Amino acid sequence: MSDMSGTEAYSDPEDKEELTAMVCLETDLQDGQMKEVDIGHHSVLLTRCNGKYGAIGNQCTHYGAPLSKGVISGQKVRCPWHGSCFNALTGDLEEFPGIDSLPCHKVKIHNSKVYVSINKKDLRHQKRLQRMGTAVPGVNHTILLLGGGAASLICAETLRQENFGGRIIMVSRDDLLPYDKTRLSKVMNVLSDTIVLRRMEFFHQYGIEVWLQKEAVSVDTEKKTVTFDNGLVQSYDQLLLSTGCRAKVLDVPGTNLSNIKMLETPEDARQIHAACLGSNVVLVGTSFVGTVAALCLF
Ligand code: FES
């Protein structure tokens, strides 16, 4: 590798796949520090922990916050917006609410200079899925996930990441795949398709069965079975109950009037948005959801 005096990116003629740039001097970054560097107009977060350098994507996989504005502690980088954590050397996701890992690039030290190489294919991707297995034929151990929200989804993904090869069944009474519920107050006339966390192909690829519009009516923990509203009885080895929470209804006269709406589903959000156009609106609840909904309807 030849020395370079600037941070301009170049393609190594011997490696058509990569873009390499000298990003700083070795002494520019101390242990426990991080900085944003630019490689071919691609923002990368350079980190240093215990003498090791890491180069990971700088854009949080949740809502895209610049991670260089967050905090590095030990081997963890914490996002400044909602607190997702990533491994500072590998980019692996370590804490939610983000669900994807960051791209991870090669770092080399040569003549006390730090070089980062990005695979050109990675230039198109801000997110990375962790390696996952799928269902293994003949493994009948069954894990049943009741509830079709983020908790069930992450449980299913973690099981596949940990090489669980049995059957995973995720059941939801909704008609939609797991979606980002926080979007409902932000974009109220939202198209359902735009807020799903994973598409159906993803579930097929990793052997995760998804049963929609099915409601559990009873659980028999002795026999390890769940009965559904259509009469189906499904046995399980392990059961996860992650049916989420419900908005609190106001216990006052008038709550059943037709222009009183609760915000829980994409359909609720669309109805509220349509009903509010050109009208005065009163929002009950001044926490995050109420405030963001007010902003959206403004
Ligand atoms: S944008 Fe990083 S956690 Fe939300």
PDB file of C-alpha atoms and ligand atoms in Angstrom:
ATOM      1  CA  MET A   1       0.000   0.000   0.000  1.00  0.00           C
ATOM      2  CA  SER A   2       1.537   3.354  -0.954  1.00  0.00           C
ATOM      3  CA  ASP A   3       1.471   6.328   1.396  1.00  0.00           C
ATOM      4  CA  MET A   4      -1.136   8.987   0.858  1.00  0.00           C
ATOM      5  CA  SER A   5      -1.087  12.528   2.162  1.00  0.00           C
ATOM      6  CA  GLY A   6      -4.832  13.332   1.971  1.00  0.00           C
ATOM      7  CA  THR A   7      -8.162  11.623   2.689  1.00  0.00           C
ATOM      8  CA  GLU A   8      -9.051  11.253  -0.969  1.00  0.00           C
ATOM      9  CA  ALA A   9     -10.394   7.790  -1.718  1.00  0.00           C
ATOM     10  CA  TYR A  10      -8.746   5.642  -4.360  1.00  0.00           C
ATOM     11  CA  SER A  11      -9.308   2.237  -5.873  1.00  0.00           C
ATOM     12  CA  ASP A  12      -6.422  -0.149  -5.480  1.00  0.00           C
ATOM     13  CA  PRO A  13      -5.710  -1.294  -9.049  1.00  0.00           C
ATOM     14  CA  GLU A  14      -5.159  -4.791  -7.687  1.00  0.00           C
ATOM     15  CA  ASP A  15      -8.524  -4.844  -5.996  1.00  0.00           C
ATOM     16  CA  LYS A  16     -11.417  -3.724  -8.143  1.00  0.00           C
ATOM     17  CA  GLU A  17     -13.886  -4.484  -5.371  1.00  0.00           C
ATOM     18  CA  GLU A  18     -12.666  -1.961  -2.833  1.00  0.00           C
ATOM     19  CA  LEU A  19     -12.344   1.733  -2.300  1.00  0.00           C
ATOM     20  CA  THR A  20      -9.555   2.696   0.093  1.00  0.00           C
ATOM     21  CA  ALA A  21      -8.696   5.971   1.797  1.00  0.00           C
ATOM     22  CA  MET A  22      -6.174   7.178   4.332  1.00  0.00           C
ATOM     23  CA  VAL A  23      -8.451   8.699   6.952  1.00  0.00           C
ATOM     24  CA  CYS A  24      -6.141   9.920   9.715  1.00  0.00           C
ATOM     25  CA  LEU A  25      -2.892   9.378  11.547  1.00  0.00           C
ATOM     26  CA  GLU A  26      -2.753   6.608  14.118  1.00  0.00           C
ATOM     27  CA  THR A  27      -2.204   9.216  16.841  1.00  0.00           C
ATOM     28  CA  ASP A  28      -5.296  11.233  15.837  1.00  0.00           C
ATOM     29  CA  LEU A  29      -7.604   8.831  17.667  1.00  0.00           C
ATOM     30  CA  GLN A  30      -7.126   7.640  21.252  1.00  0.00           C
ATOM     31  CA  ASP A  31      -8.773   4.645  22.941  1.00  0.00           C
ATOM     32  CA  GLY A  32     -12.435   5.418  23.670  1.00  0.00           C
ATOM     33  CA  GLN A  33     -12.690   7.951  20.859  1.00  0.00           C
ATOM     34  CA  MET A  34     -14.555   7.948  17.549  1.00  0.00           C
ATOM     35  CA  LYS A  35     -14.825  10.261  14.572  1.00  0.00           C
ATOM     36  CA  GLU A  36     -16.688  10.520  11.306  1.00  0.00           C
ATOM     37  CA  VAL A  37     -14.564  10.043   8.194  1.00  0.00           C
ATOM     38  CA  ASP A  38     -15.547  10.280   4.569  1.00  0.00           C
ATOM     39  CA  ILE A  39     -14.650   7.631   1.998  1.00  0.00           C
ATOM     40  CA  GLY A  40     -15.897   8.253  -1.512  1.00  0.00           C
ATOM     41  CA  HIS A  41     -18.716  10.460  -0.136  1.00  0.00           C
ATOM     42  CA  HIS A  42     -19.675   7.627   2.180  1.00  0.00           C
ATOM     43  CA  SER A  43     -19.858   8.483   5.876  1.00  0.00           C
ATOM     44  CA  VAL A  44     -17.971   6.014   8.068  1.00  0.00           C
ATOM     45  CA  LEU A  45     -17.499   5.970  11.831  1.00  0.00           C
ATOM     46  CA  LEU A  46     -13.901   5.287  12.824  1.00  0.00           C
ATOM     47  CA  THR A  47     -13.559   3.969  16.381  1.00  0.00           C
ATOM     48  CA  ARG A  48     -10.720   2.945  18.653  1.00  0.00           C
ATOM     49  CA  CYS A  49     -11.074   0.562  21.612  1.00  0.00           C
ATOM     50  CA  ASN A  50      -8.173  -1.053  23.467  1.00  0.00           C
ATOM     51  CA  GLY A  51      -5.774  -0.206  20.664  1.00  0.00           C
ATOM     52  CA  LYS A  52      -8.020  -1.747  17.989  1.00  0.00           C
ATOM     53  CA  TYR A  53      -9.594   0.340  15.230  1.00  0.00           C
ATOM     54  CA  GLY A  54     -13.061  -0.229  13.828  1.00  0.00           C
ATOM     55  CA  ALA A  55     -14.776   1.289  10.782  1.00  0.00           C
ATOM     56  CA  ILE A  56     -18.552   0.945  10.765  1.00  0.00           C
ATOM     57  CA  GLY A  57     -21.483   2.728   9.126  1.00  0.00           C
ATOM     58  CA  ASN A  58     -22.136   6.148  10.649  1.00  0.00           C
ATOM     59  CA  GLN A  59     -25.880   6.166  10.063  1.00  0.00           C
ATOM     60  CA  CYS A  60     -28.033   4.512  12.713  1.00  0.00           C
ATOM     61  CA  THR A  61     -30.069   1.680  11.219  1.00  0.00           C
ATOM     62  CA  HIS A  62     -33.161   2.814  13.116  1.00  0.00           C
ATOM     63  CA  TYR A  63     -33.993   6.325  11.851  1.00  0.00           C
ATOM     64  CA  GLY A  64     -30.631   7.344  10.445  1.00  0.00           C
ATOM     65  CA  ALA A  65     -29.119   9.474  13.226  1.00  0.00           C
ATOM     66  CA  PRO A  66     -25.402  10.282  12.812  1.00  0.00           C
ATOM     67  CA  LEU A  67     -23.701   7.972  15.301  1.00  0.00           C
ATOM     68  CA  SER A  68     -20.659  10.249  15.474  1.00  0.00           C
ATOM     69  CA  LYS A  69     -22.884  12.569  17.543  1.00  0.00           C
ATOM     70  CA  GLY A  70     -23.608   9.756  20.015  1.00  0.00           C
ATOM     71  CA  VAL A  71     -21.459   8.263  22.755  1.00  0.00           C
ATOM     72  CA  ILE A  72     -18.766   5.592  22.717  1.00  0.00           C
ATOM     73  CA  SER A  73     -18.340   3.638  25.925  1.00  0.00           C
ATOM     74  CA  GLY A  74     -16.203   0.523  26.186  1.00  0.00           C
ATOM     75  CA  GLN A  75     -16.807  -1.330  22.950  1.00  0.00           C
ATOM     76  CA  LYS A  76     -20.266   0.154  22.406  1.00  0.00           C
ATOM     77  CA  VAL A  77     -21.524   3.101  20.379  1.00  0.00           C
ATOM     78  CA  ARG A  78     -24.858   4.527  21.519  1.00  0.00           C
ATOM     79  CA  CYS A  79     -27.133   6.395  19.103  1.00  0.00           C
ATOM     80  CA  PRO A  80     -27.913   9.987  20.160  1.00  0.00           C
ATOM     81  CA  TRP A  81     -31.619   9.809  19.225  1.00  0.00           C
ATOM     82  CA  HIS A  82     -33.264   6.718  20.727  1.00  0.00           C
ATOM     83  CA  GLY A  83     -30.346   4.812  22.237  1.00  0.00           C
ATOM     84  CA  SER A  84     -29.712   1.857  19.909  1.00  0.00           C
ATOM     85  CA  CYS A  85     -26.266   0.404  20.620  1.00  0.00           C
ATOM     86  CA  PHE A  86     -23.784  -1.089  18.192  1.00  0.00           C
ATOM     87  CA  ASN A  87     -20.502  -2.907  18.674  1.00  0.00           C
ATOM     88  CA  ALA A  88     -17.826  -0.303  17.936  1.00  0.00           C
ATOM     89  CA  LEU A  89     -15.581  -2.787  16.110  1.00  0.00           C
ATOM     90  CA  THR A  90     -18.024  -5.056  14.283  1.00  0.00           C
ATOM     91  CA  GLY A  91     -21.138  -2.866  13.861  1.00  0.00           C
ATOM     92  CA  ASP A  92     -23.329  -5.653  15.285  1.00  0.00           C
ATOM     93  CA  LEU A  93     -26.536  -4.416  16.864  1.00  0.00           C
ATOM     94  CA  GLU A  94     -26.413  -4.844  20.644  1.00  0.00           C
ATOM     95  CA  GLU A  95     -29.446  -2.872  21.856  1.00  0.00           C
ATOM     96  CA  PHE A  96     -32.764  -1.937  20.251  1.00  0.00           C
ATOM     97  CA  PRO A  97     -34.904  -0.145  19.002  1.00  0.00           C
ATOM     98  CA  GLY A  98     -32.907  -0.504  15.777  1.00  0.00           C
ATOM     99  CA  ILE A  99     -33.220  -4.011  14.351  1.00  0.00           C
ATOM    100  CA  ASP A 100     -30.326  -4.139  11.862  1.00  0.00           C
ATOM    101  CA  SER A 101     -26.564  -4.074  12.247  1.00  0.00           C
ATOM    102  CA  LEU A 102     -24.205  -1.615  10.597  1.00  0.00           C
ATOM    103  CA  PRO A 103     -21.865  -2.329   7.700  1.00  0.00           C
ATOM    104  CA  CYS A 104     -18.341  -3.089   8.880  1.00  0.00           C
ATOM    105  CA  HIS A 105     -15.260  -2.126   6.866  1.00  0.00           C
ATOM    106  CA  LYS A 106     -11.588  -3.108   6.839  1.00  0.00           C
ATOM    107  CA  VAL A 107      -9.021  -1.011   8.699  1.00  0.00           C
ATOM    108  CA  LYS A 108      -5.262  -1.204   8.158  1.00  0.00           C
ATOM    109  CA  ILE A 109      -2.431   0.689   9.807  1.00  0.00           C
ATOM    110  CA  HIS A 110       0.551   1.404   7.623  1.00  0.00           C
ATOM    111  CA  ASN A 111       3.411   3.755   8.492  1.00  0.00           C
ATOM    112  CA  SER A 112       1.349   5.126  11.415  1.00  0.00           C
ATOM    113  CA  LYS A 113      -1.494   6.050   9.087  1.00  0.00           C
ATOM    114  CA  VAL A 114      -4.997   4.618   9.270  1.00  0.00           C
ATOM    115  CA  TYR A 115      -6.541   3.312   6.058  1.00  0.00           C
ATOM    116  CA  VAL A 116     -10.153   2.207   5.626  1.00  0.00           C
ATOM    117  CA  SER A 117     -11.318   0.040   2.728  1.00  0.00           C
ATOM    118  CA  ILE A 118     -14.948  -0.245   1.745  1.00  0.00           C
ATOM    119  CA  ASN A 119     -16.264  -3.008  -0.437  1.00  0.00           C
ATOM    120  CA  LYS A 120     -17.948  -1.154  -3.294  1.00  0.00           C
ATOM    121  CA  LYS A 121     -21.052  -3.292  -2.888  1.00  0.00           C
ATOM    122  CA  ASP A 122     -21.422  -1.934   0.667  1.00  0.00           C
ATOM    123  CA  LEU A 123     -21.638   1.621  -0.639  1.00  0.00           C
ATOM    124  CA  ARG A 124     -25.269   0.918  -1.500  1.00  0.00           C
ATOM    125  CA  HIS A 125     -26.168  -0.494   1.910  1.00  0.00           C
ATOM    126  CA  GLN A 126     -26.558   1.385   5.176  1.00  0.00           C
ATOM    127  CA  LYS A 127     -27.776  -1.723   7.022  1.00  0.00           C
ATOM    128  CA  ARG A 128     -26.583  -5.269   7.526  1.00  0.00           C
ATOM    129  CA  LEU A 129     -28.576  -8.280   8.569  1.00  0.00           C
ATOM    130  CA  GLN A 130     -26.825 -10.520  11.075  1.00  0.00           C
ATOM    131  CA  ARG A 131     -26.135 -14.034   9.897  1.00  0.00           C
ATOM    132  CA  MET A 132     -29.166 -16.249  10.436  1.00  0.00           C
ATOM    133  CA  GLY A 133     -29.976 -19.898   9.945  1.00  0.00           C
ATOM    134  CA  THR A 134     -33.319 -21.350   8.957  1.00  0.00           C
ATOM    135  CA  ALA A 135     -35.577 -24.271   9.857  1.00  0.00           C
ATOM    136  CA  VAL A 136     -33.870 -27.653   9.648  1.00  0.00           C
ATOM    137  CA  PRO A 137     -35.973 -30.517   8.221  1.00  0.00           C
ATOM    138  CA  GLY A 138     -36.726 -33.107  10.892  1.00  0.00           C
ATOM    139  CA  VAL A 139     -36.272 -30.744  13.855  1.00  0.00           C
ATOM    140  CA  ASN A 140     -39.735 -30.606  15.361  1.00  0.00           C
ATOM    141  CA  HIS A 141     -39.126 -28.553  18.481  1.00  0.00           C
ATOM    142  CA  THR A 142     -41.726 -25.775  18.215  1.00  0.00           C
ATOM    143  CA  ILE A 143     -41.609 -22.266  19.600  1.00  0.00           C
ATOM    144  CA  LEU A 144     -44.922 -20.433  19.421  1.00  0.00           C
ATOM    145  CA  LEU A 145     -44.892 -16.637  19.536  1.00  0.00           C
ATOM    146  CA  LEU A 146     -48.263 -15.113  20.397  1.00  0.00           C
ATOM    147  CA  GLY A 147     -48.343 -11.528  19.189  1.00  0.00           C
ATOM    148  CA  GLY A 148     -47.145 -10.053  15.919  1.00  0.00           C
ATOM    149  CA  GLY A 149     -45.198  -7.024  17.122  1.00  0.00           C
ATOM    150  CA  ALA A 150     -41.538  -6.119  17.374  1.00  0.00           C
ATOM    151  CA  ALA A 151     -40.963  -8.352  20.429  1.00  0.00           C
ATOM    152  CA  SER A 152     -42.079 -11.507  18.603  1.00  0.00           C
ATOM    153  CA  LEU A 153     -40.124 -10.533  15.528  1.00  0.00           C
ATOM    154  CA  ILE A 154     -36.905  -9.968  17.461  1.00  0.00           C
ATOM    155  CA  CYS A 155     -37.401 -13.231  19.350  1.00  0.00           C
ATOM    156  CA  ALA A 156     -37.762 -15.124  16.052  1.00  0.00           C
ATOM    157  CA  GLU A 157     -34.707 -13.419  14.549  1.00  0.00           C
ATOM    158  CA  THR A 158     -32.586 -14.029  17.648  1.00  0.00           C
ATOM    159  CA  LEU A 159     -33.506 -17.711  17.619  1.00  0.00           C
ATOM    160  CA  ARG A 160     -32.397 -18.018  13.997  1.00  0.00           C
ATOM    161  CA  GLN A 161     -29.222 -16.021  14.714  1.00  0.00           C
ATOM    162  CA  GLU A 162     -28.485 -18.491  17.510  1.00  0.00           C
ATOM    163  CA  ASN A 163     -28.935 -21.385  15.054  1.00  0.00           C
ATOM    164  CA  PHE A 164     -32.226 -22.662  16.413  1.00  0.00           C
ATOM    165  CA  GLY A 165     -33.362 -25.031  13.661  1.00  0.00           C
ATOM    166  CA  GLY A 166     -36.830 -25.947  14.953  1.00  0.00           C
ATOM    167  CA  ARG A 167     -40.232 -24.603  14.061  1.00  0.00           C
ATOM    168  CA  ILE A 168     -41.025 -20.963  14.826  1.00  0.00           C
ATOM    169  CA  ILE A 169     -44.649 -19.883  14.510  1.00  0.00           C
ATOM    170  CA  MET A 170     -45.547 -16.233  14.981  1.00  0.00           C
ATOM    171  CA  VAL A 171     -49.272 -15.592  15.391  1.00  0.00           C
ATOM    172  CA  SER A 172     -51.024 -12.240  15.171  1.00  0.00           C
ATOM    173  CA  ARG A 173     -54.658 -11.225  15.205  1.00  0.00           C
ATOM    174  CA  ASP A 174     -53.690  -8.285  12.943  1.00  0.00           C
ATOM    175  CA  ASP A 175     -53.736  -8.563   9.179  1.00  0.00           C
ATOM    176  CA  LEU A 176     -50.324  -6.929   8.878  1.00  0.00           C
ATOM    177  CA  LEU A 177     -46.791  -8.236   9.350  1.00  0.00           C
ATOM    178  CA  PRO A 178     -44.888  -6.778  12.337  1.00  0.00           C
ATOM    179  CA  TYR A 179     -44.715  -3.029  11.791  1.00  0.00           C
ATOM    180  CA  ASP A 180     -43.142   0.060  13.312  1.00  0.00           C
ATOM    181  CA  LYS A 181     -45.927   1.281  15.578  1.00  0.00           C
ATOM    182  CA  THR A 182     -44.158   4.525  16.398  1.00  0.00           C
ATOM    183  CA  ARG A 183     -44.782   5.640  12.800  1.00  0.00           C
ATOM    184  CA  LEU A 184     -48.536   5.815  13.380  1.00  0.00           C
ATOM    185  CA  SER A 185     -48.343   9.104  15.248  1.00  0.00           C
ATOM    186  CA  LYS A 186     -45.665  10.499  12.938  1.00  0.00           C
ATOM    187  CA  VAL A 187     -47.250   9.816   9.537  1.00  0.00           C
ATOM    188  CA  MET A 188     -50.927   9.336  10.207  1.00  0.00           C
ATOM    189  CA  ASN A 189     -52.122   8.788   6.634  1.00  0.00           C
ATOM    190  CA  VAL A 190     -49.574   6.022   6.398  1.00  0.00           C
ATOM    191  CA  LEU A 191     -49.630   3.187   3.874  1.00  0.00           C
ATOM    192  CA  SER A 192     -49.431  -0.084   5.813  1.00  0.00           C
ATOM    193  CA  ASP A 193     -46.912  -1.499   3.401  1.00  0.00           C
ATOM    194  CA  THR A 194     -44.402   1.241   4.159  1.00  0.00           C
ATOM    195  CA  ILE A 195     -44.161   0.567   7.891  1.00  0.00           C
ATOM    196  CA  VAL A 196     -43.622  -3.190   8.030  1.00  0.00           C
ATOM    197  CA  LEU A 197     -40.342  -4.115   9.717  1.00  0.00           C
ATOM    198  CA  ARG A 198     -39.686  -7.139   7.490  1.00  0.00           C
ATOM    199  CA  ARG A 199     -41.314  -8.314   4.286  1.00  0.00           C
ATOM    200  CA  MET A 200     -42.893 -11.734   3.745  1.00  0.00           C
ATOM    201  CA  GLU A 201     -39.877 -12.949   1.709  1.00  0.00           C
ATOM    202  CA  PHE A 202     -37.754 -12.475   4.819  1.00  0.00           C
ATOM    203  CA  PHE A 203     -39.966 -14.835   6.847  1.00  0.00           C
ATOM    204  CA  HIS A 204     -39.936 -17.395   4.041  1.00  0.00           C
ATOM    205  CA  GLN A 205     -36.158 -17.200   3.705  1.00  0.00           C
ATOM    206  CA  TYR A 206     -35.533 -17.883   7.391  1.00  0.00           C
ATOM    207  CA  GLY A 207     -38.275 -20.453   7.896  1.00  0.00           C
ATOM    208  CA  ILE A 208     -40.438 -18.354  10.210  1.00  0.00           C
ATOM    209  CA  GLU A 209     -44.127 -19.197   9.878  1.00  0.00           C
ATOM    210  CA  VAL A 210     -46.446 -16.214  10.179  1.00  0.00           C
ATOM    211  CA  TRP A 211     -50.114 -16.730  10.905  1.00  0.00           C
ATOM    212  CA  LEU A 212     -52.131 -13.535  10.518  1.00  0.00           C
ATOM    213  CA  GLN A 213     -55.732 -12.815  11.584  1.00  0.00           C
ATOM    214  CA  LYS A 214     -55.715 -15.617  14.142  1.00  0.00           C
ATOM    215  CA  GLU A 215     -56.586 -14.974  17.735  1.00  0.00           C
ATOM    216  CA  ALA A 216     -55.632 -17.249  20.640  1.00  0.00           C
ATOM    217  CA  VAL A 217     -58.624 -17.977  22.878  1.00  0.00           C
ATOM    218  CA  SER A 218     -57.004 -20.273  25.446  1.00  0.00           C
ATOM    219  CA  VAL A 219     -53.667 -21.661  26.566  1.00  0.00           C
ATOM    220  CA  ASP A 220     -53.264 -25.053  28.246  1.00  0.00           C
ATOM    221  CA  THR A 221     -49.867 -24.975  29.932  1.00  0.00           C
ATOM    222  CA  GLU A 222     -50.211 -28.601  31.130  1.00  0.00           C
ATOM    223  CA  LYS A 223     -50.732 -30.011  27.656  1.00  0.00           C
ATOM    224  CA  LYS A 224     -48.654 -27.213  26.094  1.00  0.00           C
ATOM    225  CA  THR A 225     -51.296 -26.263  23.548  1.00  0.00           C
ATOM    226  CA  VAL A 226     -52.930 -23.045  22.358  1.00  0.00           C
ATOM    227  CA  THR A 227     -56.452 -22.977  20.930  1.00  0.00           C
ATOM    228  CA  PHE A 228     -57.299 -20.386  18.301  1.00  0.00           C
ATOM    229  CA  ASP A 229     -60.580 -18.701  17.379  1.00  0.00           C
ATOM    230  CA  ASN A 230     -61.004 -20.936  14.308  1.00  0.00           C
ATOM    231  CA  GLY A 231     -60.832 -24.064  16.502  1.00  0.00           C
ATOM    232  CA  LEU A 232     -57.254 -24.950  15.598  1.00  0.00           C
ATOM    233  CA  VAL A 233     -55.185 -26.404  18.451  1.00  0.00           C
ATOM    234  CA  GLN A 234     -51.425 -25.950  18.146  1.00  0.00           C
ATOM    235  CA  SER A 235     -48.940 -27.643  20.436  1.00  0.00           C
ATOM    236  CA  TYR A 236     -45.693 -25.978  21.482  1.00  0.00           C
ATOM    237  CA  ASP A 237     -42.490 -26.665  23.376  1.00  0.00           C
ATOM    238  CA  GLN A 238     -41.962 -23.047  24.366  1.00  0.00           C
ATOM    239  CA  LEU A 239     -44.457 -20.211  24.294  1.00  0.00           C
ATOM    240  CA  LEU A 240     -43.849 -16.473  24.176  1.00  0.00           C
ATOM    241  CA  LEU A 241     -46.688 -14.146  25.112  1.00  0.00           C
ATOM    242  CA  SER A 242     -45.969 -10.769  23.575  1.00  0.00           C
ATOM    243  CA  THR A 243     -49.367  -9.369  22.776  1.00  0.00           C
ATOM    244  CA  GLY A 244     -48.377  -5.754  23.460  1.00  0.00           C
ATOM    245  CA  CYS A 245     -50.374  -3.101  25.263  1.00  0.00           C
ATOM    246  CA  ARG A 246     -53.571  -1.233  24.566  1.00  0.00           C
ATOM    247  CA  ALA A 247     -54.328   2.478  24.757  1.00  0.00           C
ATOM    248  CA  LYS A 248     -56.251   3.428  27.915  1.00  0.00           C
ATOM    249  CA  VAL A 249     -59.857   4.413  27.227  1.00  0.00           C
ATOM    250  CA  LEU A 250     -61.036   7.529  29.089  1.00  0.00           C
ATOM    251  CA  ASP A 251     -63.616   6.636  31.687  1.00  0.00           C
ATOM    252  CA  VAL A 252     -65.892   9.636  31.075  1.00  0.00           C
ATOM    253  CA  PRO A 253     -69.332  10.148  29.481  1.00  0.00           C
ATOM    254  CA  GLY A 254     -69.094  10.573  25.703  1.00  0.00           C
ATOM    255  CA  THR A 255     -66.160   8.271  24.965  1.00  0.00           C
ATOM    256  CA  ASN A 256     -68.390   6.196  22.683  1.00  0.00           C
ATOM    257  CA  LEU A 257     -69.221   9.129  20.383  1.00  0.00           C
ATOM    258  CA  SER A 258     -68.270   8.506  16.766  1.00  0.00           C
ATOM    259  CA  ASN A 259     -65.768  11.363  16.596  1.00  0.00           C
ATOM    260  CA  ILE A 260     -63.728  10.049  19.543  1.00  0.00           C
ATOM    261  CA  LYS A 261     -60.911   7.934  18.124  1.00  0.00           C
ATOM    262  CA  MET A 262     -58.236   5.768  19.692  1.00  0.00           C
ATOM    263  CA  LEU A 263     -54.847   5.424  18.013  1.00  0.00           C
ATOM    264  CA  GLU A 264     -53.687   1.810  17.913  1.00  0.00           C
ATOM    265  CA  THR A 265     -53.545   0.514  14.348  1.00  0.00           C
ATOM    266  CA  PRO A 266     -52.666   1.888  10.895  1.00  0.00           C
ATOM    267  CA  GLU A 267     -56.385   1.954  10.106  1.00  0.00           C
ATOM    268  CA  ASP A 268     -57.034   4.066  13.264  1.00  0.00           C
ATOM    269  CA  ALA A 269     -54.301   6.465  12.185  1.00  0.00           C
ATOM    270  CA  ARG A 270     -55.773   6.866   8.711  1.00  0.00           C
ATOM    271  CA  GLN A 271     -59.281   7.410  10.105  1.00  0.00           C
ATOM    272  CA  ILE A 272     -58.037  10.020  12.574  1.00  0.00           C
ATOM    273  CA  HIS A 273     -56.119  11.793   9.835  1.00  0.00           C
ATOM    274  CA  ALA A 274     -59.175  11.877   7.544  1.00  0.00           C
ATOM    275  CA  ALA A 275     -61.514  13.000  10.348  1.00  0.00           C
ATOM    276  CA  CYS A 276     -59.168  15.791  11.416  1.00  0.00           C
ATOM    277  CA  LEU A 277     -58.738  17.436   8.020  1.00  0.00           C
ATOM    278  CA  GLY A 278     -60.268  20.922   8.266  1.00  0.00           C
ATOM    279  CA  SER A 279     -61.483  20.324  11.836  1.00  0.00           C
ATOM    280  CA  ASN A 280     -60.483  21.432  15.286  1.00  0.00           C
ATOM    281  CA  VAL A 281     -58.819  18.620  17.184  1.00  0.00           C
ATOM    282  CA  VAL A 282     -58.388  17.929  20.890  1.00  0.00           C
ATOM    283  CA  LEU A 283     -55.664  15.431  21.810  1.00  0.00           C
ATOM    284  CA  VAL A 284     -55.986  13.802  25.212  1.00  0.00           C
ATOM    285  CA  GLY A 285     -52.567  12.728  26.478  1.00  0.00           C
ATOM    286  CA  THR A 286     -49.550  14.993  26.283  1.00  0.00           C
ATOM    287  CA  SER A 287     -46.794  12.431  26.268  1.00  0.00           C
ATOM    288  CA  PHE A 288     -44.614  11.609  23.278  1.00  0.00           C
ATOM    289  CA  VAL A 289     -47.399  10.064  21.165  1.00  0.00           C
ATOM    290  CA  GLY A 290     -49.810  12.975  21.764  1.00  0.00           C
ATOM    291  CA  THR A 291     -47.142  15.553  21.012  1.00  0.00           C
ATOM    292  CA  VAL A 292     -45.963  13.882  17.820  1.00  0.00           C
ATOM    293  CA  ALA A 293     -49.544  13.363  16.623  1.00  0.00           C
ATOM    294  CA  ALA A 294     -50.221  17.083  17.189  1.00  0.00           C
ATOM    295  CA  LEU A 295     -47.169  17.914  15.104  1.00  0.00           C
ATOM    296  CA  CYS A 296     -48.314  15.569  12.350  1.00  0.00           C
ATOM    297  CA  LEU A 297     -51.819  17.073  12.250  1.00  0.00           C
ATOM    298  CA  PHE A 298     -50.559  20.675  12.409  1.00  0.00           C
TER     299      PHE A 298
HETATM  300  S1  FES B   1     -32.205   6.825  15.154  1.00  0.00           S
HETATM  301 FE1  FES B   1     -30.803   5.676  16.325  1.00  0.00          FE
HETATM  302  S2  FES B   1     -32.003   4.677  17.791  1.00  0.00           S
HETATM  303 FE2  FES B   1     -33.418   5.809  16.632  1.00  0.00          FE
END
